[in-house]
Amino acid sequence: FWPIFVNTVYGVRRYRTEYREKALALKLTRWRFYRKIVVPASAPMIASGTRAAIGLSMAATIAVELVVGYGGLGGLVLNGQQVGNTPLIYAGVLIGGFAGWLVNALFAAAQRRFLRWAYREQSVAQPATAGGA
């Protein structure tokens, strides 16, 4: 919750004041202003907060499973530790790492697809060379 909340608040507050002035000049209603300007301007920050929250929630879930001692990857790793099965411990850790990497990669792909306009590469003008050519 907190990474999403903090990033949402920051994203909503960071839109430019000139957008508000343009919206007032165009006489946009409050609903259209938020829907057309504020939400798209804050969407990249909301997405990055969600991405951070996904990683934190996966780590917290596995940690709770370790403490509780049964179920999930944490229970698998704890069981491997209790019976002295080192390959089982490594398997649980590797599966957890791969699952985290996969979820992050899928969310990053969705983020690039649905927020394509926010992640366009900015074309940078090439500086003039000293030789003039």
mmCIF file of N, CA and C in Angstrom:
data_model
loop_
_atom_site.group_PDB
_atom_site.id
_atom_site.type_symbol
_atom_site.label_atom_id
_atom_site.label_comp_id
_atom_site.label_asym_id
_atom_site.label_seq_id
_atom_site.Cartn_x
_atom_site.Cartn_y
_atom_site.Cartn_z
ATOM 1 N N PHE A 1 0.813 -1.206 0.000
ATOM 2 C CA PHE A 1 0.000 0.000 0.000
ATOM 3 C C PHE A 1 0.859 1.273 0.000
ATOM 4 N N TRP A 2 1.848 1.348 0.884
ATOM 5 C CA TRP A 2 2.572 2.601 1.054
ATOM 6 C C TRP A 2 3.371 3.025 -0.170
ATOM 7 N N PRO A 3 4.096 2.132 -0.848
ATOM 8 C CA PRO A 3 4.796 2.605 -2.054
ATOM 9 C C PRO A 3 3.838 3.151 -3.106
ATOM 10 N N ILE A 4 2.688 2.510 -3.259
ATOM 11 C CA ILE A 4 1.726 2.998 -4.241
ATOM 12 C C ILE A 4 1.155 4.344 -3.791
ATOM 13 N N PHE A 5 0.805 4.453 -2.527
ATOM 14 C CA PHE A 5 0.228 5.690 -1.996
ATOM 15 C C PHE A 5 1.192 6.863 -2.128
ATOM 16 N N VAL A 6 2.437 6.658 -1.704
ATOM 17 C CA VAL A 6 3.421 7.743 -1.743
ATOM 18 C C VAL A 6 3.686 8.173 -3.180
ATOM 19 N N ASN A 7 3.857 7.229 -4.082
ATOM 20 C CA ASN A 7 4.110 7.578 -5.473
ATOM 21 C C ASN A 7 2.898 8.236 -6.120
ATOM 22 N N THR A 8 1.699 7.822 -5.742
ATOM 23 C CA THR A 8 0.499 8.447 -6.286
ATOM 24 C C THR A 8 0.406 9.904 -5.835
ATOM 25 N N VAL A 9 0.641 10.147 -4.561
ATOM 26 C CA VAL A 9 0.598 11.523 -4.053
ATOM 27 C C VAL A 9 1.652 12.367 -4.749
ATOM 28 N N TYR A 10 2.859 11.849 -4.884
ATOM 29 C CA TYR A 10 3.925 12.587 -5.550
ATOM 30 C C TYR A 10 3.580 12.824 -7.014
ATOM 31 N N GLY A 11 3.058 11.795 -7.681
ATOM 32 C CA GLY A 11 2.711 11.927 -9.095
ATOM 33 C C GLY A 11 1.611 12.942 -9.323
ATOM 34 N N VAL A 12 0.618 12.976 -8.461
ATOM 35 C CA VAL A 12 -0.481 13.937 -8.617
ATOM 36 C C VAL A 12 0.012 15.357 -8.345
ATOM 37 N N ARG A 13 0.926 15.516 -7.422
ATOM 38 C CA ARG A 13 1.416 16.857 -7.087
ATOM 39 C C ARG A 13 2.434 17.393 -8.078
ATOM 40 N N ARG A 14 3.006 16.543 -8.905
ATOM 41 C CA ARG A 14 4.109 17.018 -9.726
ATOM 42 C C ARG A 14 3.710 17.506 -11.113
ATOM 43 N N TYR A 15 2.436 17.433 -11.476
ATOM 44 C CA TYR A 15 2.087 17.934 -12.793
ATOM 45 C C TYR A 15 2.368 19.429 -12.850
ATOM 46 N N ARG A 16 2.618 19.903 -14.020
ATOM 47 C CA ARG A 16 3.027 21.295 -14.168
ATOM 48 C C ARG A 16 1.857 22.243 -13.967
ATOM 49 N N THR A 17 2.154 23.399 -13.421
ATOM 50 C CA THR A 17 1.101 24.388 -13.208
ATOM 51 C C THR A 17 0.591 24.944 -14.532
ATOM 52 N N GLU A 18 1.431 24.910 -15.554
ATOM 53 C CA GLU A 18 0.966 25.411 -16.860
ATOM 54 C C GLU A 18 -0.147 24.524 -17.417
ATOM 55 N N TYR A 19 -0.176 23.243 -17.043
ATOM 56 C CA TYR A 19 -1.286 22.383 -17.460
ATOM 57 C C TYR A 19 -2.597 22.876 -16.851
ATOM 58 N N ARG A 20 -2.531 23.291 -15.606
ATOM 59 C CA ARG A 20 -3.737 23.797 -14.960
ATOM 60 C C ARG A 20 -4.209 25.088 -15.617
ATOM 61 N N GLU A 21 -3.256 25.944 -15.943
ATOM 62 C CA GLU A 21 -3.607 27.194 -16.614
ATOM 63 C C GLU A 21 -4.231 26.928 -17.974
ATOM 64 N N LYS A 22 -3.701 25.972 -18.711
ATOM 65 C CA LYS A 22 -4.285 25.626 -20.010
ATOM 66 C C LYS A 22 -5.668 25.024 -19.849
ATOM 67 N N ALA A 23 -5.851 24.217 -18.819
ATOM 68 C CA ALA A 23 -7.167 23.634 -18.570
ATOM 69 C C ALA A 23 -8.179 24.709 -18.216
ATOM 70 N N LEU A 24 -7.751 25.699 -17.440
ATOM 71 C CA LEU A 24 -8.652 26.805 -17.119
ATOM 72 C C LEU A 24 -8.992 27.608 -18.368
ATOM 73 N N ALA A 25 -7.993 27.814 -19.239
ATOM 74 C CA ALA A 25 -8.240 28.554 -20.477
ATOM 75 C C ALA A 25 -9.204 27.790 -21.393
ATOM 76 N N LEU A 26 -9.102 26.469 -21.383
ATOM 77 C CA LEU A 26 -9.998 25.643 -22.210
ATOM 78 C C LEU A 26 -11.333 25.374 -21.520
ATOM 79 N N LYS A 27 -11.472 25.847 -20.299
ATOM 80 C CA LYS A 27 -12.684 25.683 -19.503
ATOM 81 C C LYS A 27 -13.062 24.210 -19.322
ATOM 82 N N LEU A 28 -12.049 23.415 -18.984
ATOM 83 C CA LEU A 28 -12.296 22.002 -18.703
ATOM 84 C C LEU A 28 -12.991 21.862 -17.355
ATOM 85 N N THR A 29 -13.894 20.925 -17.262
ATOM 86 C CA THR A 29 -14.505 20.638 -15.975
ATOM 87 C C THR A 29 -13.467 19.964 -15.090
ATOM 88 N N ARG A 30 -13.732 19.933 -13.796
ATOM 89 C CA ARG A 30 -12.798 19.282 -12.859
ATOM 90 C C ARG A 30 -12.606 17.818 -13.223
ATOM 91 N N TRP A 31 -13.688 17.128 -13.586
ATOM 92 C CA TRP A 31 -13.627 15.714 -13.952
ATOM 93 C C TRP A 31 -12.738 15.510 -15.175
ATOM 94 N N ARG A 32 -12.930 16.315 -16.211
ATOM 95 C CA ARG A 32 -12.103 16.183 -17.418
ATOM 96 C C ARG A 32 -10.666 16.566 -17.145
ATOM 97 N N PHE A 33 -10.433 17.554 -16.281
ATOM 98 C CA PHE A 33 -9.076 17.959 -15.925
ATOM 99 C C PHE A 33 -8.320 16.801 -15.287
ATOM 100 N N TYR A 34 -8.961 16.133 -14.329
ATOM 101 C CA TYR A 34 -8.306 15.003 -13.684
ATOM 102 C C TYR A 34 -8.147 13.832 -14.635
ATOM 103 N N ARG A 35 -9.168 13.572 -15.433
ATOM 104 C CA ARG A 35 -9.145 12.414 -16.330
ATOM 105 C C ARG A 35 -8.160 12.606 -17.477
ATOM 106 N N LYS A 36 -8.071 13.805 -18.016
ATOM 107 C CA LYS A 36 -7.238 14.052 -19.195
ATOM 108 C C LYS A 36 -5.834 14.552 -18.879
ATOM 109 N N ILE A 37 -5.644 15.140 -17.700
ATOM 110 C CA ILE A 37 -4.338 15.739 -17.402
ATOM 111 C C ILE A 37 -3.673 15.102 -16.194
ATOM 112 N N VAL A 38 -4.349 15.090 -15.052
ATOM 113 C CA VAL A 38 -3.708 14.656 -13.815
ATOM 114 C C VAL A 38 -3.417 13.159 -13.824
ATOM 115 N N VAL A 39 -4.403 12.343 -14.193
ATOM 116 C CA VAL A 39 -4.182 10.886 -14.188
ATOM 117 C C VAL A 39 -3.091 10.473 -15.177
ATOM 118 N N PRO A 40 -3.122 10.934 -16.446
ATOM 119 C CA PRO A 40 -2.015 10.555 -17.337
ATOM 120 C C PRO A 40 -0.654 11.077 -16.878
ATOM 121 N N ALA A 41 -0.624 12.267 -16.264
ATOM 122 C CA ALA A 41 0.652 12.806 -15.792
ATOM 123 C C ALA A 41 1.202 12.012 -14.609
ATOM 124 N N SER A 42 0.318 11.459 -13.781
ATOM 125 C CA SER A 42 0.772 10.721 -12.602
ATOM 126 C C SER A 42 0.854 9.212 -12.837
ATOM 127 N N ALA A 43 0.386 8.716 -13.962
ATOM 128 C CA ALA A 43 0.386 7.273 -14.223
ATOM 129 C C ALA A 43 1.773 6.629 -14.148
ATOM 130 N N PRO A 44 2.841 7.238 -14.685
ATOM 131 C CA PRO A 44 4.155 6.594 -14.549
ATOM 132 C C PRO A 44 4.609 6.441 -13.094
ATOM 133 N N MET A 45 4.306 7.422 -12.250
ATOM 134 C CA MET A 45 4.680 7.322 -10.838
ATOM 135 C C MET A 45 3.847 6.258 -10.128
ATOM 136 N N ILE A 46 2.567 6.170 -10.461
ATOM 137 C CA ILE A 46 1.716 5.145 -9.865
ATOM 138 C C ILE A 46 2.223 3.766 -10.267
ATOM 139 N N ALA A 47 2.605 3.614 -11.534
ATOM 140 C CA ALA A 47 3.117 2.324 -12.012
ATOM 141 C C ALA A 47 4.427 1.959 -11.326
ATOM 142 N N SER A 48 5.314 2.926 -11.127
ATOM 143 C CA SER A 48 6.580 2.588 -10.461
ATOM 144 C C SER A 48 6.352 2.245 -8.994
ATOM 145 N N GLY A 49 5.383 2.892 -8.350
ATOM 146 C CA GLY A 49 5.039 2.526 -6.978
ATOM 147 C C GLY A 49 4.453 1.133 -6.900
ATOM 148 N N THR A 50 3.635 0.781 -7.883
ATOM 149 C CA THR A 50 3.064 -0.563 -7.929
ATOM 150 C C THR A 50 4.155 -1.604 -8.138
ATOM 151 N N ARG A 51 5.107 -1.276 -8.979
ATOM 152 C CA ARG A 51 6.218 -2.201 -9.239
ATOM 153 C C ARG A 51 7.041 -2.440 -7.975
ATOM 154 N N ALA A 52 7.295 -1.390 -7.227
ATOM 155 C CA ALA A 52 8.019 -1.543 -5.959
ATOM 156 C C ALA A 52 7.194 -2.334 -4.954
ATOM 157 N N ALA A 53 5.887 -2.085 -4.921
ATOM 158 C CA ALA A 53 5.008 -2.783 -3.978
ATOM 159 C C ALA A 53 4.936 -4.272 -4.282
ATOM 160 N N ILE A 54 4.997 -4.635 -5.556
ATOM 161 C CA ILE A 54 4.970 -6.055 -5.921
ATOM 162 C C ILE A 54 6.180 -6.772 -5.338
ATOM 163 N N GLY A 55 7.357 -6.181 -5.505
ATOM 164 C CA GLY A 55 8.566 -6.801 -4.961
ATOM 165 C C GLY A 55 8.537 -6.904 -3.446
ATOM 166 N N LEU A 56 8.089 -5.834 -2.796
ATOM 167 C CA LEU A 56 8.012 -5.854 -1.335
ATOM 168 C C LEU A 56 6.990 -6.876 -0.842
ATOM 169 N N SER A 57 5.876 -6.988 -1.538
ATOM 170 C CA SER A 57 4.853 -7.944 -1.088
ATOM 171 C C SER A 57 5.314 -9.383 -1.270
ATOM 172 N N MET A 58 6.061 -9.653 -2.338
ATOM 173 C CA MET A 58 6.584 -11.009 -2.514
ATOM 174 C C MET A 58 7.587 -11.347 -1.416
ATOM 175 N N ALA A 59 8.469 -10.400 -1.110
ATOM 176 C CA ALA A 59 9.455 -10.639 -0.050
ATOM 177 C C ALA A 59 8.770 -10.808 1.308
ATOM 178 N N ALA A 60 7.760 -9.997 1.583
ATOM 179 C CA ALA A 60 7.044 -10.106 2.863
ATOM 180 C C ALA A 60 6.287 -11.427 2.961
ATOM 181 N N THR A 61 5.704 -11.872 1.867
ATOM 182 C CA THR A 61 4.970 -13.138 1.874
ATOM 183 C C THR A 61 5.902 -14.306 2.188
ATOM 184 N N ILE A 62 7.048 -14.329 1.533
ATOM 185 C CA ILE A 62 8.002 -15.419 1.771
ATOM 186 C C ILE A 62 8.544 -15.345 3.197
ATOM 187 N N ALA A 63 8.784 -14.131 3.705
ATOM 188 C CA ALA A 63 9.271 -13.986 5.075
ATOM 189 C C ALA A 63 8.239 -14.487 6.087
ATOM 190 N N VAL A 64 6.977 -14.183 5.850
ATOM 191 C CA VAL A 64 5.925 -14.654 6.759
ATOM 192 C C VAL A 64 5.835 -16.178 6.701
ATOM 193 N N GLU A 65 5.967 -16.745 5.513
ATOM 194 C CA GLU A 65 5.943 -18.203 5.392
ATOM 195 C C GLU A 65 7.110 -18.828 6.148
ATOM 196 N N LEU A 66 8.269 -18.155 6.155
ATOM 197 C CA LEU A 66 9.409 -18.654 6.916
ATOM 198 C C LEU A 66 9.111 -18.640 8.409
ATOM 199 N N VAL A 67 8.480 -17.596 8.884
ATOM 200 C CA VAL A 67 8.178 -17.483 10.309
ATOM 201 C C VAL A 67 7.104 -18.490 10.715
ATOM 202 N N VAL A 68 6.061 -18.591 9.899
ATOM 203 C CA VAL A 68 4.955 -19.499 10.221
ATOM 204 C C VAL A 68 5.425 -20.948 10.136
ATOM 205 N N GLY A 69 6.241 -21.236 9.145
ATOM 206 C CA GLY A 69 6.845 -22.559 9.073
ATOM 207 C C GLY A 69 6.157 -23.563 8.180
ATOM 208 N N TYR A 70 5.105 -23.174 7.482
ATOM 209 C CA TYR A 70 4.501 -24.118 6.546
ATOM 210 C C TYR A 70 3.910 -23.344 5.382
ATOM 211 N N GLY A 71 3.828 -24.036 4.258
ATOM 212 C CA GLY A 71 3.227 -23.444 3.066
ATOM 213 C C GLY A 71 4.171 -22.543 2.301
ATOM 214 N N GLY A 72 4.053 -22.564 1.012
ATOM 215 C CA GLY A 72 4.790 -21.659 0.139
ATOM 216 C C GLY A 72 6.282 -21.903 0.106
ATOM 217 N N LEU A 73 6.971 -20.963 -0.523
ATOM 218 C CA LEU A 73 8.421 -21.081 -0.664
ATOM 219 C C LEU A 73 9.146 -20.934 0.674
ATOM 220 N N GLY A 74 8.632 -20.068 1.529
ATOM 221 C CA GLY A 74 9.255 -19.921 2.848
ATOM 222 C C GLY A 74 9.189 -21.207 3.638
ATOM 223 N N GLY A 75 8.047 -21.892 3.586
ATOM 224 C CA GLY A 75 7.907 -23.178 4.256
ATOM 225 C C GLY A 75 8.817 -24.226 3.652
ATOM 226 N N LEU A 76 8.981 -24.174 2.336
ATOM 227 C CA LEU A 76 9.878 -25.124 1.649
ATOM 228 C C LEU A 76 11.323 -24.915 2.105
ATOM 229 N N VAL A 77 11.744 -23.669 2.154
ATOM 230 C CA VAL A 77 13.118 -23.367 2.578
ATOM 231 C C VAL A 77 13.314 -23.744 4.047
ATOM 232 N N LEU A 78 12.342 -23.442 4.895
ATOM 233 C CA LEU A 78 12.447 -23.780 6.311
ATOM 234 C C LEU A 78 12.480 -25.296 6.510
ATOM 235 N N ASN A 79 11.653 -26.000 5.745
ATOM 236 C CA ASN A 79 11.654 -27.465 5.824
ATOM 237 C C ASN A 79 13.011 -28.026 5.400
ATOM 238 N N GLY A 80 13.574 -27.474 4.327
ATOM 239 C CA GLY A 80 14.897 -27.909 3.887
ATOM 240 C C GLY A 80 15.959 -27.637 4.931
ATOM 241 N N GLN A 81 15.840 -26.532 5.630
ATOM 242 C CA GLN A 81 16.796 -26.190 6.677
ATOM 243 C C GLN A 81 16.669 -27.135 7.869
ATOM 244 N N GLN A 82 15.426 -27.471 8.221
ATOM 245 C CA GLN A 82 15.208 -28.326 9.381
ATOM 246 C C GLN A 82 15.689 -29.752 9.158
ATOM 247 N N VAL A 83 15.568 -30.260 7.938
ATOM 248 C CA VAL A 83 16.000 -31.636 7.666
ATOM 249 C C VAL A 83 17.421 -31.692 7.114
ATOM 250 N N GLY A 84 18.060 -30.518 6.947
ATOM 251 C CA GLY A 84 19.435 -30.493 6.463
ATOM 252 C C GLY A 84 19.557 -30.765 4.974
ATOM 253 N N ASN A 85 18.546 -30.439 4.203
ATOM 254 C CA ASN A 85 18.544 -30.666 2.760
ATOM 255 C C ASN A 85 18.938 -29.369 2.055
ATOM 256 N N THR A 86 20.248 -29.176 1.891
ATOM 257 C CA THR A 86 20.762 -27.943 1.287
ATOM 258 C C THR A 86 20.273 -27.730 -0.136
ATOM 259 N N PRO A 87 20.224 -28.756 -1.005
ATOM 260 C CA PRO A 87 19.692 -28.526 -2.359
ATOM 261 C C PRO A 87 18.249 -28.014 -2.351
ATOM 262 N N LEU A 88 17.443 -28.465 -1.393
ATOM 263 C CA LEU A 88 16.063 -27.990 -1.293
ATOM 264 C C LEU A 88 16.031 -26.509 -0.909
ATOM 265 N N ILE A 89 16.937 -26.108 -0.051
ATOM 266 C CA ILE A 89 17.026 -24.693 0.340
ATOM 267 C C ILE A 89 17.380 -23.848 -0.875
ATOM 268 N N TYR A 90 18.409 -24.270 -1.600
ATOM 269 C CA TYR A 90 18.809 -23.523 -2.794
ATOM 270 C C TYR A 90 17.706 -23.521 -3.854
ATOM 271 N N ALA A 91 17.008 -24.620 -3.979
ATOM 272 C CA ALA A 91 15.907 -24.675 -4.946
ATOM 273 C C ALA A 91 14.821 -23.663 -4.581
ATOM 274 N N GLY A 92 14.470 -23.585 -3.318
ATOM 275 C CA GLY A 92 13.459 -22.612 -2.884
ATOM 276 C C GLY A 92 13.896 -21.188 -3.115
ATOM 277 N N VAL A 93 15.155 -20.899 -2.812
ATOM 278 C CA VAL A 93 15.677 -19.546 -3.011
ATOM 279 C C VAL A 93 15.706 -19.202 -4.500
ATOM 280 N N LEU A 94 16.161 -20.138 -5.332
ATOM 281 C CA LEU A 94 16.210 -19.896 -6.773
ATOM 282 C C LEU A 94 14.815 -19.738 -7.372
ATOM 283 N N ILE A 95 13.880 -20.548 -6.933
ATOM 284 C CA ILE A 95 12.507 -20.426 -7.434
ATOM 285 C C ILE A 95 11.920 -19.073 -7.024
ATOM 286 N N GLY A 96 12.154 -18.665 -5.787
ATOM 287 C CA GLY A 96 11.683 -17.355 -5.334
ATOM 288 C C GLY A 96 12.299 -16.214 -6.123
ATOM 289 N N GLY A 97 13.585 -16.295 -6.366
ATOM 290 C CA GLY A 97 14.266 -15.263 -7.157
ATOM 291 C C GLY A 97 13.765 -15.217 -8.584
ATOM 292 N N PHE A 98 13.578 -16.399 -9.188
ATOM 293 C CA PHE A 98 13.076 -16.443 -10.558
ATOM 294 C C PHE A 98 11.641 -15.926 -10.630
ATOM 295 N N ALA A 99 10.821 -16.276 -9.646
ATOM 296 C CA ALA A 99 9.427 -15.800 -9.626
ATOM 297 C C ALA A 99 9.397 -14.277 -9.502
ATOM 298 N N GLY A 100 10.239 -13.717 -8.647
ATOM 299 C CA GLY A 100 10.314 -12.262 -8.513
ATOM 300 C C GLY A 100 10.776 -11.600 -9.790
ATOM 301 N N TRP A 101 11.793 -12.175 -10.414
ATOM 302 C CA TRP A 101 12.287 -11.630 -11.680
ATOM 303 C C TRP A 101 11.203 -11.694 -12.756
ATOM 304 N N LEU A 102 10.486 -12.802 -12.835
ATOM 305 C CA LEU A 102 9.450 -12.975 -13.854
ATOM 306 C C LEU A 102 8.294 -11.990 -13.654
ATOM 307 N N VAL A 103 7.837 -11.850 -12.431
ATOM 308 C CA VAL A 103 6.739 -10.915 -12.158
ATOM 309 C C VAL A 103 7.180 -9.490 -12.473
ATOM 310 N N ASN A 104 8.406 -9.137 -12.105
ATOM 311 C CA ASN A 104 8.921 -7.805 -12.411
ATOM 312 C C ASN A 104 9.025 -7.590 -13.918
ATOM 313 N N ALA A 105 9.517 -8.579 -14.650
ATOM 314 C CA ALA A 105 9.648 -8.446 -16.102
ATOM 315 C C ALA A 105 8.280 -8.316 -16.768
ATOM 316 N N LEU A 106 7.295 -9.088 -16.312
ATOM 317 C CA LEU A 106 5.958 -8.994 -16.884
ATOM 318 C C LEU A 106 5.330 -7.635 -16.597
ATOM 319 N N PHE A 107 5.486 -7.150 -15.377
ATOM 320 C CA PHE A 107 4.917 -5.844 -15.053
ATOM 321 C C PHE A 107 5.634 -4.733 -15.812
ATOM 322 N N ALA A 108 6.952 -4.839 -15.979
ATOM 323 C CA ALA A 108 7.696 -3.829 -16.736
ATOM 324 C C ALA A 108 7.258 -3.822 -18.194
ATOM 325 N N ALA A 109 7.011 -5.001 -18.777
ATOM 326 C CA ALA A 109 6.521 -5.065 -20.158
ATOM 327 C C ALA A 109 5.139 -4.440 -20.278
ATOM 328 N N ALA A 110 4.268 -4.722 -19.318
ATOM 329 C CA ALA A 110 2.937 -4.114 -19.337
ATOM 330 C C ALA A 110 3.040 -2.604 -19.158
ATOM 331 N N GLN A 111 3.941 -2.174 -18.318
ATOM 332 C CA GLN A 111 4.141 -0.743 -18.090
ATOM 333 C C GLN A 111 4.620 -0.061 -19.366
ATOM 334 N N ARG A 112 5.574 -0.662 -20.072
ATOM 335 C CA ARG A 112 6.055 -0.091 -21.327
ATOM 336 C C ARG A 112 4.958 -0.075 -22.388
ATOM 337 N N ARG A 113 4.101 -1.111 -22.383
ATOM 338 C CA ARG A 113 3.046 -1.189 -23.399
ATOM 339 C C ARG A 113 1.932 -0.184 -23.137
ATOM 340 N N PHE A 114 1.455 -0.103 -21.907
ATOM 341 C CA PHE A 114 0.298 0.731 -21.614
ATOM 342 C C PHE A 114 0.660 2.188 -21.314
ATOM 343 N N LEU A 115 1.900 2.438 -20.984
ATOM 344 C CA LEU A 115 2.358 3.807 -20.763
ATOM 345 C C LEU A 115 3.444 4.167 -21.761
ATOM 346 N N ARG A 116 3.251 3.722 -22.983
ATOM 347 C CA ARG A 116 4.262 3.903 -24.034
ATOM 348 C C ARG A 116 4.630 5.372 -24.202
ATOM 349 N N TRP A 117 3.654 6.252 -24.134
ATOM 350 C CA TRP A 117 3.886 7.684 -24.313
ATOM 351 C C TRP A 117 4.805 8.253 -23.244
ATOM 352 N N ALA A 118 4.828 7.657 -22.073
ATOM 353 C CA ALA A 118 5.649 8.189 -20.982
ATOM 354 C C ALA A 118 7.097 7.720 -21.071
ATOM 355 N N TYR A 119 7.359 6.675 -21.836
ATOM 356 C CA TYR A 119 8.696 6.093 -21.879
ATOM 357 C C TYR A 119 9.353 6.233 -23.242
ATOM 358 N N ARG A 120 8.839 7.153 -24.064
ATOM 359 C CA ARG A 120 9.485 7.400 -25.352
ATOM 360 C C ARG A 120 10.861 7.978 -25.105
ATOM 361 N N GLU A 121 11.793 7.581 -25.962
ATOM 362 C CA GLU A 121 13.138 8.135 -25.821
ATOM 363 C C GLU A 121 13.119 9.571 -26.318
ATOM 364 N N GLN A 122 13.711 10.419 -25.550
ATOM 365 C CA GLN A 122 13.806 11.816 -25.942
ATOM 366 C C GLN A 122 14.956 11.946 -26.932
ATOM 367 N N SER A 123 14.653 12.514 -28.081
ATOM 368 C CA SER A 123 15.721 12.688 -29.059
ATOM 369 C C SER A 123 16.591 13.863 -28.615
ATOM 370 N N VAL A 124 17.867 13.591 -28.585
ATOM 371 C CA VAL A 124 18.829 14.600 -28.138
ATOM 372 C C VAL A 124 19.571 15.089 -29.352
ATOM 373 N N ALA A 125 19.597 16.380 -29.523
ATOM 374 C CA ALA A 125 20.315 16.956 -30.662
ATOM 375 C C ALA A 125 21.804 16.717 -30.493
ATOM 376 N N GLN A 126 22.431 16.349 -31.581
ATOM 377 C CA GLN A 126 23.870 16.116 -31.564
ATOM 378 C C GLN A 126 24.593 17.457 -31.580
ATOM 379 N N PRO A 127 25.586 17.629 -30.719
ATOM 380 C CA PRO A 127 26.327 18.898 -30.722
ATOM 381 C C PRO A 127 27.139 19.040 -32.010
ATOM 382 N N ALA A 128 27.328 20.254 -32.412
ATOM 383 C CA ALA A 128 28.128 20.514 -33.622
ATOM 384 C C ALA A 128 29.573 20.136 -33.361
ATOM 385 N N THR A 129 30.205 19.579 -34.378
ATOM 386 C CA THR A 129 31.617 19.207 -34.230
ATOM 387 C C THR A 129 32.500 20.424 -34.416
ATOM 388 N N ALA A 130 33.708 20.357 -33.915
ATOM 389 C CA ALA A 130 34.643 21.470 -33.981
ATOM 390 C C ALA A 130 35.074 21.739 -35.409
ATOM 391 N N GLY A 131 35.090 20.705 -36.256
ATOM 392 C CA GLY A 131 35.542 20.862 -37.645
ATOM 393 C C GLY A 131 34.494 21.495 -38.542
ATOM 394 N N GLY A 132 33.268 21.604 -38.060
ATOM 395 C CA GLY A 132 32.222 22.246 -38.855
ATOM 396 C C GLY A 132 31.532 21.273 -39.792
ATOM 397 N N ALA A 133 31.966 20.038 -39.869
ATOM 398 C CA ALA A 133 31.345 19.114 -40.815
ATOM 399 C C ALA A 133 30.667 17.987 -40.126
#
